[in-house]
Short mmCIF file of C-alpha atoms in Angstrom, two decimals:
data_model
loop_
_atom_site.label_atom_id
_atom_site.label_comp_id
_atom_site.label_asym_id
_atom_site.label_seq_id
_atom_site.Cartn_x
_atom_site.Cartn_y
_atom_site.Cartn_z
CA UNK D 1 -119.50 22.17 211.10
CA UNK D 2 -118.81 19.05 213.36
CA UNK D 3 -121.79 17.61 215.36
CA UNK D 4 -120.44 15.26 218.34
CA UNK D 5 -124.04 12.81 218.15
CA UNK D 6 -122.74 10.49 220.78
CA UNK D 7 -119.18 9.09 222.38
CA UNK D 8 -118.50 7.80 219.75
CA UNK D 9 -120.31 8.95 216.63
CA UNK D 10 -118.91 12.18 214.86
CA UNK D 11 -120.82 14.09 212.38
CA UNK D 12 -119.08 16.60 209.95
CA UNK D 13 -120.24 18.98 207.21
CA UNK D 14 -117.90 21.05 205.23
CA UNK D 15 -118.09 23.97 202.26
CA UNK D 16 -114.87 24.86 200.42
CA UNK D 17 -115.51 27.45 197.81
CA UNK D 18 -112.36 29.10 195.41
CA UNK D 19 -113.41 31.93 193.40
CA UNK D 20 -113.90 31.15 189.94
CA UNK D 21 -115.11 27.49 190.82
CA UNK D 22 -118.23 25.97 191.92
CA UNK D 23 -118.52 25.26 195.33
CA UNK D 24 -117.62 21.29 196.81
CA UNK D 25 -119.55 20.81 199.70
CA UNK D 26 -118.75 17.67 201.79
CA UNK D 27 -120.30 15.35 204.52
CA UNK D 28 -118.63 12.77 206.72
CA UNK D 29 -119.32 10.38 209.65
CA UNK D 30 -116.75 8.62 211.75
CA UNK D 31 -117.09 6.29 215.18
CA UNK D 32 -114.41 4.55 217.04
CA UNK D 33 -115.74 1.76 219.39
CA UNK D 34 -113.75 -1.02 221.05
CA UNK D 35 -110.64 -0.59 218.54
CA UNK D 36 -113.05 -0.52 215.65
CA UNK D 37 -112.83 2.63 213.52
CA UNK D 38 -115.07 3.55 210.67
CA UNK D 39 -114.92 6.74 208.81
CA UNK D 40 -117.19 7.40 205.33
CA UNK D 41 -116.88 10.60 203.59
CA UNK D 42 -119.02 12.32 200.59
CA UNK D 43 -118.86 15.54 198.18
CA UNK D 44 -120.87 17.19 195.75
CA UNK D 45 -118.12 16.30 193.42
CA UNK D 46 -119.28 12.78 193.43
CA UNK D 47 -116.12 11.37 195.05
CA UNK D 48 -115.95 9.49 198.45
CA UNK D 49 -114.12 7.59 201.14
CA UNK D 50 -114.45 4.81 203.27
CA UNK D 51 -111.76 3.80 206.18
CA UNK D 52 -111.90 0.63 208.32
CA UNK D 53 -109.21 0.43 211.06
CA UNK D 54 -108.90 -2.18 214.03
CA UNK D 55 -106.17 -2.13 216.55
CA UNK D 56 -105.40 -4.50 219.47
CA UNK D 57 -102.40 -4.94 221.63
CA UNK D 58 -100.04 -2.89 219.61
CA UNK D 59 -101.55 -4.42 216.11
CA UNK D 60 -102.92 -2.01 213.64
CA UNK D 61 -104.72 -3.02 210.22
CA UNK D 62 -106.51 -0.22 208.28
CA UNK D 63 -107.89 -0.51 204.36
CA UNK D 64 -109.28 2.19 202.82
CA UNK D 65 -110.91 2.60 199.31
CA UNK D 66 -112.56 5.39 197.31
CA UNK D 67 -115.08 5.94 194.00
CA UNK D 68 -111.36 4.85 191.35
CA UNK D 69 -111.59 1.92 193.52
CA UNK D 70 -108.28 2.62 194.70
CA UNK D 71 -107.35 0.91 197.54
CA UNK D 72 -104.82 0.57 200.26
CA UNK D 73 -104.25 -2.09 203.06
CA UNK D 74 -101.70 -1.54 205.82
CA UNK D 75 -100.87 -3.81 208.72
CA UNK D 76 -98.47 -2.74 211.67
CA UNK D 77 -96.76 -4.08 215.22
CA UNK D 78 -95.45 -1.84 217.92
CA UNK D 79 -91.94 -3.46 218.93
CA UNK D 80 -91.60 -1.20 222.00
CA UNK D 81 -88.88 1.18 222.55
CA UNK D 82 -89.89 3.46 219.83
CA UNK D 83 -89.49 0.68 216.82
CA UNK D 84 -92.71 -0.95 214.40
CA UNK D 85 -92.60 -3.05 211.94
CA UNK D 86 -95.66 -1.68 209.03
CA UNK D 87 -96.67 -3.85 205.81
CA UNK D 88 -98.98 -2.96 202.85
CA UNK D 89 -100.31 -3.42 199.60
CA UNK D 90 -102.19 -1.44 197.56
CA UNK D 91 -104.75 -1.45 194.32
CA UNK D 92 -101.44 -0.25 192.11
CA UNK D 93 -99.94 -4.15 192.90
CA UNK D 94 -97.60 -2.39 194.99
CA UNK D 95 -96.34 -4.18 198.25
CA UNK D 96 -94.13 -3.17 200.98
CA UNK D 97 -92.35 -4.20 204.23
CA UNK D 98 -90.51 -2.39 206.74
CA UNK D 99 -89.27 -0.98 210.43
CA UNK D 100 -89.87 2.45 211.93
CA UNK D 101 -87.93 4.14 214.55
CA UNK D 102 -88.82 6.71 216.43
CA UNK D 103 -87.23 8.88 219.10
#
C-alpha cells in the first residue's frame, strides 16, 4: 500500500509472506524537496534503512546506512555528452574512482 500524504511526502506499507515462514511486514517514508532526498525504511524483522541524497547542477552525493551499520557514500558529476565521473567509499574500507559512459 503506498499513501501519496503530500508533493512530496510518500508513505508505504508492505506484507511479504512465503509459505513455511513468518510473515515480514514493512513500512517506509520517503520525500524529495529542493534536491534533498530522504528515504527511512522498517520491518518486523528488526532491520532498517536510511538514505540521504542531495543533487545540484549535475552533482550527486548519497550515503546510506542500515541496523550492521553498514554504510556506503557515493559522490558523482555529470560531464555531459553521456560521460560521469562517480566516487565512493564504503563501511568495508573500500574506495573507488571512476568514469561512466553512456549511449
Amino acid at each position: 500500500v503506498t499513501y501519496v500524504l503530500s508533493d512530496s511526502i510518500t508513505l508505504t506499507a508492505a506484507t511479504d509472506s512465503t509459505a513455511g515462514a513468518s510473515a515480514v511486514n514493512s513500512v517506509s517514508v520517503s520525500t524529495a524537496l529542493n534536491g534533498v532526498s530522504i528515504k527511512a525504511a522498517s520491518d518486523s524483522a528488526s532491520t532498517w534503512d536510511i538514505d540521504l541524497g542531495y543533487s545540484v547542477s549535475g552533482i550527486a552525493l548519497t550515503y546510506g546506512t542500515d541496523e550492521n551499520d553498514a554504510w556506503d557514500a557515493t559522490a558523482s558529476y555529470t560531464l555531459g555528452g553521456g560521460a560521469s565521473i562517480k566516487a565512493g567509499v564504503n563501511s568495508e574500507s573500500s574506495a573507488y574512482a571512476g568514469v561512466a559512459f553512456a549511449f
